[in-house]
Coordinates of N, CA and C in Angstrom, one line a residue:
Chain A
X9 N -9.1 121.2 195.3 CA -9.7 121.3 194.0 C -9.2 122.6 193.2
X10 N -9.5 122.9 191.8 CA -9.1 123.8 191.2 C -9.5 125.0 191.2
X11 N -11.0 125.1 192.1 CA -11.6 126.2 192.0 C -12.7 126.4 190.9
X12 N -13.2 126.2 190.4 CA -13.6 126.1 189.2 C -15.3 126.7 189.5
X13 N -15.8 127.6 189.4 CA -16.8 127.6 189.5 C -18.0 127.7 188.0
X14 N -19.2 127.0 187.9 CA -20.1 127.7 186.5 C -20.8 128.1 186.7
X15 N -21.3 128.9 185.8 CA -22.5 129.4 185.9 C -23.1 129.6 184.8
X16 N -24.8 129.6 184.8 CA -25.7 129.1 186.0 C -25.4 127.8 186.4
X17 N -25.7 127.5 186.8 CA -26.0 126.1 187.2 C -27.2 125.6 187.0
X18 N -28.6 125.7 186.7 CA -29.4 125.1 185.7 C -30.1 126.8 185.1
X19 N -30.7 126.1 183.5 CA -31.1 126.5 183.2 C -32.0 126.2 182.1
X20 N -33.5 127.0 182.3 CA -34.5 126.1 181.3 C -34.9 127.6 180.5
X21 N -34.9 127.5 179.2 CA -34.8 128.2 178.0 C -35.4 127.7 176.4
X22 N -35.9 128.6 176.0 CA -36.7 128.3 174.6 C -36.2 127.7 173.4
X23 N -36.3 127.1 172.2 CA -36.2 126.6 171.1 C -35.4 128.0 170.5
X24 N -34.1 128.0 169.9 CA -33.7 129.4 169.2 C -33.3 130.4 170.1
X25 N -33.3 130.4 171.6 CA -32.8 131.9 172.2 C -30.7 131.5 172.2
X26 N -30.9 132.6 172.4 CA -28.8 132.4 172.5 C -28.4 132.2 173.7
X27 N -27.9 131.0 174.0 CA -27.4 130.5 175.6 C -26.1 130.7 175.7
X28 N -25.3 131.8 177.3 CA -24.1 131.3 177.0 C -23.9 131.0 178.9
X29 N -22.9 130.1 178.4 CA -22.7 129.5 180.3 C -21.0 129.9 180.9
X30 N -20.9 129.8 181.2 CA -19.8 130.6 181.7 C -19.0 129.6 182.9
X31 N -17.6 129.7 182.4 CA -16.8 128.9 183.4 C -15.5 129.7 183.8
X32 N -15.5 129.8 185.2 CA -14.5 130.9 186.0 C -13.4 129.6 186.8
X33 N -12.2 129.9 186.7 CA -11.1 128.9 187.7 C -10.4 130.5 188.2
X34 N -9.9 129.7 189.6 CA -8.8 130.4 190.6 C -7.6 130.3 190.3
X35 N -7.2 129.3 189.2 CA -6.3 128.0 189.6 C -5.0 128.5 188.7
X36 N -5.2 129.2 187.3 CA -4.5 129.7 186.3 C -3.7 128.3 185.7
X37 N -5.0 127.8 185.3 CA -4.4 127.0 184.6 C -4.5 127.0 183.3
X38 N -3.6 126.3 182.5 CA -3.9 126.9 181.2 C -5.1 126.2 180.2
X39 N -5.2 125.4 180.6 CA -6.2 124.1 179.6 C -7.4 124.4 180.3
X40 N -8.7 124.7 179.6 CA -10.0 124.7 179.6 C -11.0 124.3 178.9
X41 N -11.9 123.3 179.7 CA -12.9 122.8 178.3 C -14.1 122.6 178.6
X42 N -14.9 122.7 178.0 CA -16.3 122.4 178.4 C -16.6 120.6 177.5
X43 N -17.3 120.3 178.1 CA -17.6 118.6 177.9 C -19.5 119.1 178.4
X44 N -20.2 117.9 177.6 CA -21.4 117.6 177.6 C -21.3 116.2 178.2
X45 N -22.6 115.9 179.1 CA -22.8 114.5 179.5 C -24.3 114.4 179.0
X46 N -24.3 113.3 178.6 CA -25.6 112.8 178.4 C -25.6 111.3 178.7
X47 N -27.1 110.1 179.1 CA -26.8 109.0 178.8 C -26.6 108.3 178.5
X48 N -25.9 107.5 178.7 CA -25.2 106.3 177.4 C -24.0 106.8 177.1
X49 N -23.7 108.0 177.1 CA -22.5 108.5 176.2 C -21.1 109.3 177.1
X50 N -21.6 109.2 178.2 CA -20.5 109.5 178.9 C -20.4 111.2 178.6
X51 N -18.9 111.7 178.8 CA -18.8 112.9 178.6 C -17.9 113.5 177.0
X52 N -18.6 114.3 176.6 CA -17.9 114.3 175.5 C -17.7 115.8 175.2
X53 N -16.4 116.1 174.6 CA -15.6 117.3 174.6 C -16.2 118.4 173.3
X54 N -16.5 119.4 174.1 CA -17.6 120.1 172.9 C -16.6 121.3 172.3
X55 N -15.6 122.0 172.7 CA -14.5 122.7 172.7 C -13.5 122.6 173.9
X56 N -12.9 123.0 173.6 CA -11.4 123.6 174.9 C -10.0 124.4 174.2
X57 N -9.6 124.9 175.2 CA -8.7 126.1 175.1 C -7.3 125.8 176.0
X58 N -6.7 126.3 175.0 CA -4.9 126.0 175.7 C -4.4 127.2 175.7
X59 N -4.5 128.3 175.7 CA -4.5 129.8 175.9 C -5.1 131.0 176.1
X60 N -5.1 132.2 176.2 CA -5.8 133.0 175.8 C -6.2 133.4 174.6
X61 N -7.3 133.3 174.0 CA -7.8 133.6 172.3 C -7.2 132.3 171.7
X62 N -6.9 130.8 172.2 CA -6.7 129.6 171.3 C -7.9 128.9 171.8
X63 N -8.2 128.5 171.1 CA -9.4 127.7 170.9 C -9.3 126.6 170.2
X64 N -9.6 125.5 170.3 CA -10.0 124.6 169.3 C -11.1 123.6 169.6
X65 N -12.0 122.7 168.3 CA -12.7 122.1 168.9 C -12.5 120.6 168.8
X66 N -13.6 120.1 169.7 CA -13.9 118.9 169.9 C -14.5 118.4 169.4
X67 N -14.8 117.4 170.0 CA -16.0 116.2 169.5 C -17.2 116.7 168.7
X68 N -17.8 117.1 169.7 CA -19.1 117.3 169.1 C -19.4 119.3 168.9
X69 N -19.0 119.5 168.5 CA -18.7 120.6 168.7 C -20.0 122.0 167.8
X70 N -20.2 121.1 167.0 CA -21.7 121.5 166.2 C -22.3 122.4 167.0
X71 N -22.6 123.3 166.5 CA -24.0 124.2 167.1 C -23.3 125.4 168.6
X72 N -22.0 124.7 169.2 CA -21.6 125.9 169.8 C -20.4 126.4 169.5
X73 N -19.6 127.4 170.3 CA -19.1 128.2 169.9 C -18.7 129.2 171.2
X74 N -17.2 129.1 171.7 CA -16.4 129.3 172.5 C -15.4 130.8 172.5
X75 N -15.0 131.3 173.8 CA -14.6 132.3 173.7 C -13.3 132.3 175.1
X76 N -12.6 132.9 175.1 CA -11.3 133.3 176.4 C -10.5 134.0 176.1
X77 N -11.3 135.3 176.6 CA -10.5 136.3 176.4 C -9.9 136.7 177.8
X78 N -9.9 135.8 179.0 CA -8.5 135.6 179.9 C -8.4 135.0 180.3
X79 N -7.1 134.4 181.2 CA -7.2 132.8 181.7 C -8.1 132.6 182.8
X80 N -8.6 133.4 183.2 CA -9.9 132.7 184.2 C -11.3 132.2 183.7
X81 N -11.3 132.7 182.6 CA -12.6 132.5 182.1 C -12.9 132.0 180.8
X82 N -13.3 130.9 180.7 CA -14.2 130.1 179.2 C -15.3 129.9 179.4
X83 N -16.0 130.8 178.0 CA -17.3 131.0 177.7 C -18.2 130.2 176.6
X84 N -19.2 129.5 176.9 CA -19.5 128.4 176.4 C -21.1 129.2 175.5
X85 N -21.3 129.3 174.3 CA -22.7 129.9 173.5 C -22.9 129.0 172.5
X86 N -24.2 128.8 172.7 CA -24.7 128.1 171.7 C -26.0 129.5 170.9
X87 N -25.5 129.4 169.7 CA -26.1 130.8 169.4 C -27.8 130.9 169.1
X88 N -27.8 129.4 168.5 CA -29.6 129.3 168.6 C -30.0 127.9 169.1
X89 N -30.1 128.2 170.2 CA -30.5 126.4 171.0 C -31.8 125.8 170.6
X90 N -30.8 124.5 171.0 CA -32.2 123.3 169.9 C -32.2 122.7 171.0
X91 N -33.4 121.9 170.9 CA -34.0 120.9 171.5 C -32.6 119.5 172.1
X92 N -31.7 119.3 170.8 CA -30.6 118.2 171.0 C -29.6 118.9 172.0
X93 N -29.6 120.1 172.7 CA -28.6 120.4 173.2 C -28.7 120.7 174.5
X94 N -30.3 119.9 175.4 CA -30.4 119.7 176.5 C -29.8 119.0 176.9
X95 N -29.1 119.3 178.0 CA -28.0 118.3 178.4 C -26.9 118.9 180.1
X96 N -26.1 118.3 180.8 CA -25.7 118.4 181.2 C -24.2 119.4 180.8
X97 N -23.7 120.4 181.2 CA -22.7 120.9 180.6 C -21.5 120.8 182.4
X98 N -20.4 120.4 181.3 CA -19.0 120.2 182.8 C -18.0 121.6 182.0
X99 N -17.2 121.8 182.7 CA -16.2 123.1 182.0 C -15.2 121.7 183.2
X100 N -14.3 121.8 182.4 CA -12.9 121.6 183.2 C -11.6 122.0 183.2
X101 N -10.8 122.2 184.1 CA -9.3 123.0 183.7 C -8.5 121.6 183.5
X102 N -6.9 122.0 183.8 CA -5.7 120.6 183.5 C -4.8 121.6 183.0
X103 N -3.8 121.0 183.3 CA -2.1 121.6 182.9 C -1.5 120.4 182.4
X104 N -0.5 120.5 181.9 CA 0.1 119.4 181.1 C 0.3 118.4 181.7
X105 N -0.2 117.1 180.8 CA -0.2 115.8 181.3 C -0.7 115.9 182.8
X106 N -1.5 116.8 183.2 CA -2.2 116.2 184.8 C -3.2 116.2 184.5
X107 N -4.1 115.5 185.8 CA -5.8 114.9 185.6 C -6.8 116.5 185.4
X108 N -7.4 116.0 184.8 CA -8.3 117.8 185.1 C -9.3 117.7 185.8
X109 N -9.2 118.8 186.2 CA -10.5 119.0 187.6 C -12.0 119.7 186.6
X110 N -12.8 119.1 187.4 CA -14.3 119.8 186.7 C -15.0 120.4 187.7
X111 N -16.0 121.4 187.2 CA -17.1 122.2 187.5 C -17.5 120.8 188.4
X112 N -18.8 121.7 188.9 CA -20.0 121.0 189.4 C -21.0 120.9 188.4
X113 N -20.9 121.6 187.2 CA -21.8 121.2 186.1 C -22.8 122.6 186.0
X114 N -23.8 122.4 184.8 CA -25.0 123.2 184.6 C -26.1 122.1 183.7
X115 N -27.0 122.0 184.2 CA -28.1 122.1 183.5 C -29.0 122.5 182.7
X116 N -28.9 122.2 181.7 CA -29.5 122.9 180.6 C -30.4 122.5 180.0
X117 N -31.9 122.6 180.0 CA -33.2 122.0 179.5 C -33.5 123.7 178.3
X118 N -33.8 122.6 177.3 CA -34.5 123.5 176.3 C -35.5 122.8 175.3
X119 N -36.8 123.4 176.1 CA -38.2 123.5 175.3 C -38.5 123.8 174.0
Chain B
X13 N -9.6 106.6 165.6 CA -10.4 107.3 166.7 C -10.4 106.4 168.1
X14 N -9.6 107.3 169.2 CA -9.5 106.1 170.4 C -11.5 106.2 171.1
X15 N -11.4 104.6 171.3 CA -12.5 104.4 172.3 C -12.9 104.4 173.4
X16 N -14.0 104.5 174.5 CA -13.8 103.9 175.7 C -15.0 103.2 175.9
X17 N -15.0 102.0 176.3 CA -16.3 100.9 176.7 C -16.2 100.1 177.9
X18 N -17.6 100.5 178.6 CA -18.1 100.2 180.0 C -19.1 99.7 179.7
X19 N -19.1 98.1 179.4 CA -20.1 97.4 179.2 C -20.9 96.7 180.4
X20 N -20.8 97.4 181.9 CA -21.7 97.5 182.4 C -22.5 98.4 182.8
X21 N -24.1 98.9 182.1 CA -24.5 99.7 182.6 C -24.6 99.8 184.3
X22 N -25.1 98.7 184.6 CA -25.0 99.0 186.2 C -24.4 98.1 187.2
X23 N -24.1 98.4 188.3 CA -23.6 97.1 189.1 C -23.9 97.4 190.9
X24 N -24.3 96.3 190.9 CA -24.3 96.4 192.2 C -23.1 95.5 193.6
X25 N -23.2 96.4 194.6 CA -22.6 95.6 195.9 C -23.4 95.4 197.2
X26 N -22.9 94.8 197.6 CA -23.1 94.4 199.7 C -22.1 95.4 200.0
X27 N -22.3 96.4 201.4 CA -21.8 96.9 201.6 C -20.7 96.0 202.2
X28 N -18.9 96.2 202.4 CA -17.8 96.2 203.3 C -17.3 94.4 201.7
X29 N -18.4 94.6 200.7 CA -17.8 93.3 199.6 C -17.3 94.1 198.7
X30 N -16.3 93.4 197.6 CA -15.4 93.8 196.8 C -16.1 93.4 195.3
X31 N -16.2 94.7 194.6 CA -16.4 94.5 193.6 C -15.9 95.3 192.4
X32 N -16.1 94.8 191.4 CA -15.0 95.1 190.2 C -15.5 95.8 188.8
X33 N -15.3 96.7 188.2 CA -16.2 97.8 187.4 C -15.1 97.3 186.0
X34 N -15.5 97.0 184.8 CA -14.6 97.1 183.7 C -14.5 98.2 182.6
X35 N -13.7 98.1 181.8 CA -13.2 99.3 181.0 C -12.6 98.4 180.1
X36 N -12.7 98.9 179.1 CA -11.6 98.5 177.8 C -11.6 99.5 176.6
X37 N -10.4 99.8 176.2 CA -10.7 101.4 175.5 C -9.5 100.4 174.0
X38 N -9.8 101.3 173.3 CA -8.9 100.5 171.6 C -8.3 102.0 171.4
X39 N -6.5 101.9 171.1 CA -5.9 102.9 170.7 C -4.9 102.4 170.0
X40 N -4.3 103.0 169.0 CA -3.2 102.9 168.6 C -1.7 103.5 169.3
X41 N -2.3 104.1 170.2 CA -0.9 105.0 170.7 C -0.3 104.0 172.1
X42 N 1.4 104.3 172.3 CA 1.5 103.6 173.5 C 2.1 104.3 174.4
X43 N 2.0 105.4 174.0 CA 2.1 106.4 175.5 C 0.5 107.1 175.5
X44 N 0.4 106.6 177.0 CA -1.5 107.2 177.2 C -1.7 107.1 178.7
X45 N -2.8 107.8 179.0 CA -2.9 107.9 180.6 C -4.6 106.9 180.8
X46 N -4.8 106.8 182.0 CA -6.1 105.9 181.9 C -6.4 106.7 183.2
X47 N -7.6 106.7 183.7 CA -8.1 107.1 184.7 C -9.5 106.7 185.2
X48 N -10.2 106.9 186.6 CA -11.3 106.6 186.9 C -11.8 107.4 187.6
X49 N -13.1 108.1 187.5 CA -13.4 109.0 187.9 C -14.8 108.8 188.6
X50 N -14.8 109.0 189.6 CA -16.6 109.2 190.4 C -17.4 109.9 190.5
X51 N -18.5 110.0 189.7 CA -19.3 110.9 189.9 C -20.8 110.4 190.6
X52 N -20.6 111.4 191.9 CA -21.3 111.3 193.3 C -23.1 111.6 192.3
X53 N -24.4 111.8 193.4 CA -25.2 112.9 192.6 C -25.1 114.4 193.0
X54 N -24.5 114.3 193.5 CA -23.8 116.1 193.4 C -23.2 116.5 191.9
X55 N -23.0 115.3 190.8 CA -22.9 116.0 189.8 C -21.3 116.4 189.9
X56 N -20.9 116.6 190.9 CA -19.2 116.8 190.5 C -18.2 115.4 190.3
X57 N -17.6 115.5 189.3 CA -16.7 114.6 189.1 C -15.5 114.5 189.8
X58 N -15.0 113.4 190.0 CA -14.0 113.4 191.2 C -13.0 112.4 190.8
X59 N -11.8 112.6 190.6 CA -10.8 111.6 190.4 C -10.4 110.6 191.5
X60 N -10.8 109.1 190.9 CA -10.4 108.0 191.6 C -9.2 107.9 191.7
X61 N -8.7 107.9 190.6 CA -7.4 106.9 190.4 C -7.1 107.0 188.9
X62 N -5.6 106.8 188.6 CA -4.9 107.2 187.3 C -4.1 106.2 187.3
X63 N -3.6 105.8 185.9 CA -2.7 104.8 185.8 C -1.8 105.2 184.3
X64 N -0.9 105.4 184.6 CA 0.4 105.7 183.1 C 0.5 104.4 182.5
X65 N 0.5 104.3 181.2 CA 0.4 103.3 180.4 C 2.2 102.5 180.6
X66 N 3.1 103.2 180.6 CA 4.2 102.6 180.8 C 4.7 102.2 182.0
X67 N 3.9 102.4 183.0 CA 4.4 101.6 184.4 C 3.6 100.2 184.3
X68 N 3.7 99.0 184.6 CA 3.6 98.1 184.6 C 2.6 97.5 185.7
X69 N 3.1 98.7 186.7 CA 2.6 98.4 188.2 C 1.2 98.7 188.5
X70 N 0.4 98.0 188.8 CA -1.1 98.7 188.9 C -1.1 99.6 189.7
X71 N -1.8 100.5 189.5 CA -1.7 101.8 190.6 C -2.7 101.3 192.1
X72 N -2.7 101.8 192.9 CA -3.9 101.5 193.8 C -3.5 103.5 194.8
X73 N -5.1 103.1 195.6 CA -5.8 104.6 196.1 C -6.5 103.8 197.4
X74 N -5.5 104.0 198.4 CA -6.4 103.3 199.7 C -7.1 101.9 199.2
X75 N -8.5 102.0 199.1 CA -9.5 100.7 198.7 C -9.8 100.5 197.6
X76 N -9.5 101.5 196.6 CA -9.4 101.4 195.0 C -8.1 101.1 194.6
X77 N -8.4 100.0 193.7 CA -6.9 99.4 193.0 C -7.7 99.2 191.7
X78 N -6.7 98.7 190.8 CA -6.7 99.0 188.8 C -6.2 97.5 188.6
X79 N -7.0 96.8 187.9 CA -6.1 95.7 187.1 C -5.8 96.2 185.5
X80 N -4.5 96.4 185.4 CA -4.2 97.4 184.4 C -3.7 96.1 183.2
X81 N -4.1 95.9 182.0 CA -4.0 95.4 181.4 C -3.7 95.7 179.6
X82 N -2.1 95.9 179.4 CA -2.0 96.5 178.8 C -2.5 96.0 177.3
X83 N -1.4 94.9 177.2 CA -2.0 94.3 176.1 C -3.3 93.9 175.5
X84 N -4.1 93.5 176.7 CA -5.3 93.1 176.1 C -6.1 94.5 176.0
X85 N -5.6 95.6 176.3 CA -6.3 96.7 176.2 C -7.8 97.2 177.2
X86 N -6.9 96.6 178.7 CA -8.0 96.3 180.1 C -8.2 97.2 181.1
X87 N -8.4 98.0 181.3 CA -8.3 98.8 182.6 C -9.4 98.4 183.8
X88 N -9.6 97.8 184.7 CA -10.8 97.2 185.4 C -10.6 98.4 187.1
X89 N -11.7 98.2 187.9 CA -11.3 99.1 188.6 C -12.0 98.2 189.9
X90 N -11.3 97.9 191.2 CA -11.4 97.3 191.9 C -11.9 97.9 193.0
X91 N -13.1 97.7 193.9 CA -13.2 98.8 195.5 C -13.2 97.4 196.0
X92 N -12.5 97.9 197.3 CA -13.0 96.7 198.2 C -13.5 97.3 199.2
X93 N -14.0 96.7 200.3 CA -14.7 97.0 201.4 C -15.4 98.5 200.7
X94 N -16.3 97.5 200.3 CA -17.7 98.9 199.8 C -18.7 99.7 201.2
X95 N -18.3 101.0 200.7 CA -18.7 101.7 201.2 C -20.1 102.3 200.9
X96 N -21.4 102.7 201.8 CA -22.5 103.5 201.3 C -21.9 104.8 200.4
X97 N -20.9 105.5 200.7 CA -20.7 106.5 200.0 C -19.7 106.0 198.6
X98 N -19.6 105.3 198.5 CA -18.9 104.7 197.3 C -20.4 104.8 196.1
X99 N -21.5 104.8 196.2 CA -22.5 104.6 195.5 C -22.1 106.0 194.3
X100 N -22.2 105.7 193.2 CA -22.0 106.3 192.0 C -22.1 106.1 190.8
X101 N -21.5 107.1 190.5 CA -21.4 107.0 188.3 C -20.0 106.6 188.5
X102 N -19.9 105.8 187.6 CA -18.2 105.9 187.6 C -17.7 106.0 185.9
X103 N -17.0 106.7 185.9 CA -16.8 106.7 184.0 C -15.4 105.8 184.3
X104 N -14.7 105.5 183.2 CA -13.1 105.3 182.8 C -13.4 106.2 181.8
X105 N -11.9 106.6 181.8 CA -11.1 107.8 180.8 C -10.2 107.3 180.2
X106 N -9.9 107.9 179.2 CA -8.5 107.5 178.4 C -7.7 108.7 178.2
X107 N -6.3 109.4 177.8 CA -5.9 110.4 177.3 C -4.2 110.1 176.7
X108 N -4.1 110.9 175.7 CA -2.7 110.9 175.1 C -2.3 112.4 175.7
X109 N -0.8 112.5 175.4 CA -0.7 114.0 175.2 C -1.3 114.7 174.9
X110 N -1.6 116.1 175.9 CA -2.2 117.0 175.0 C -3.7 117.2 175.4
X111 N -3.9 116.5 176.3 CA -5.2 116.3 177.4 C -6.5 116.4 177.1
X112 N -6.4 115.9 175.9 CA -7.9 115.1 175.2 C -8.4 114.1 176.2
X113 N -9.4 114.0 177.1 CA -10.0 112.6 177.3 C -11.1 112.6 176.7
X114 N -11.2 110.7 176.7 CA -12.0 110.3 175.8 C -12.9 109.7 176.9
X115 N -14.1 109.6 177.0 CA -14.9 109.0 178.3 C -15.4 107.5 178.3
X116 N -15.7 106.7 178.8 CA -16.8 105.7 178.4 C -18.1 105.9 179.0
X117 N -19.5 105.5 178.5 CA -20.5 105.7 179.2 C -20.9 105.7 180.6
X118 N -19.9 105.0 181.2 CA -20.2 105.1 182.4 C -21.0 103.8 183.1
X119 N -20.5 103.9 184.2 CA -21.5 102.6 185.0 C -21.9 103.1 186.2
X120 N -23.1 102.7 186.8 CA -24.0 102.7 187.9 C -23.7 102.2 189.1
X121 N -22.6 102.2 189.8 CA -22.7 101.5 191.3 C -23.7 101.8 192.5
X122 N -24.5 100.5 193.0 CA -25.7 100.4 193.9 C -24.4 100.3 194.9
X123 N -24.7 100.5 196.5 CA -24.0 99.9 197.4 C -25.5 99.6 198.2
X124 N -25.4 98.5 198.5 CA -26.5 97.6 199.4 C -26.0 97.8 201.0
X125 N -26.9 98.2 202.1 CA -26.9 97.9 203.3 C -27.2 97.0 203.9

């Protein structure tokens, strides 16, 4: 595997506090992303990163707001968490044209 | 906007029977990667099996094989001799260059004892 570890791994938190989750790889790879899973909808790409300080976003990308300031680590904040952004969070790495490996995930419930 | 659709929420098997999970995704591009991925309830995702849009040849992974269907825009995913640990989420993926995947909802495999 790639190594990939997140953190936390769950976490339950208020209406409006600033959440940030955190995704570390061994692997030095250069592609990083975090994806949301929810039901029905599979996984869907909320930002990701192809460098150091490149960023760009994804799908649903609303409401958070991403950081990599080095290749081991992409930082996932949601600056005032809502209710719609309970959900499963995956961070995954990948290098060009190969499969990408994912976290074990985090949990994220907000009250 | 590429798609991906797993229009079965769930499915079940008899353990050591062969059963078949579908996928069909709409793209306009004809270089693209397909893939299938399991996710256990451990929550980690796990790559089944990949298939390049320009090989012809279905891919297969020991007991997982792919009926890869280009034209009709088919990707199906085959286990045979089901296993209790085969029980899962299973998504299909899609990706072009540049390693955007797109997910489909996902399907439920029961494995029956």
């Amino acid at each position: 595997d790639a190594g990939i570890t997140q953190s936390p791994r769950h976490k339950v938190t208020e209406t409006g506090t600033p959440v940030t989750l955190r995704c570390h790889q061994t692997e030095n790879h250069r592609y990083m992303y975090w994806y949301r899973q929810d039901p029905g909808h599979g996984l869907r790409l909320i930002h990701y990163s192809y460098g150091v300080k490149d960023t760009d976003k994804g799908e649903v990308s609303d409401g958070y707001s991403v950081s990599r300031s080095k290749t081991e680590d992409f930082l996932l904040t949601l600056e005032s968490a809502t209710s719609s952004q309970t959900s499963v969070y995956f961070c995954a790495t990948g290098q060009n044209n190969q499969p990408q490996h994912f976290g074990d995930g985090t949990r994220l419930s907000i009250l | 906007a590429q798609t991906v659709t797993q229009s079965q929420p769930e499915m079940s098997v008899q353990e050591a029977e062969t059963v078949t999970l579908s996928c069909t995704y709409d793209t306009s591009e004809s270089d693209y990667y397909l893939f299938w991925y399991k996710q256990p309830p451990s929550r980690q995702m796990i790559l089944v099996i990949r298939q390049e849009a320009y090989k012809q040849q279905n891919a297969t992974e020991n007991r997982f094989s792919v009926n890869f269907q280009k034209a009709a825009k088919s990707f199906s995913l085959k286990i045979s001799d089901s296993q209790l640990g085969d029980a899962a989420m299973y998504f299909c993926a899609y990706r072009i260059a540049g390693n955007m995947l797109t997910f489909g909802g996902g399907t439920r495999l029961m494995v029956k004892p």
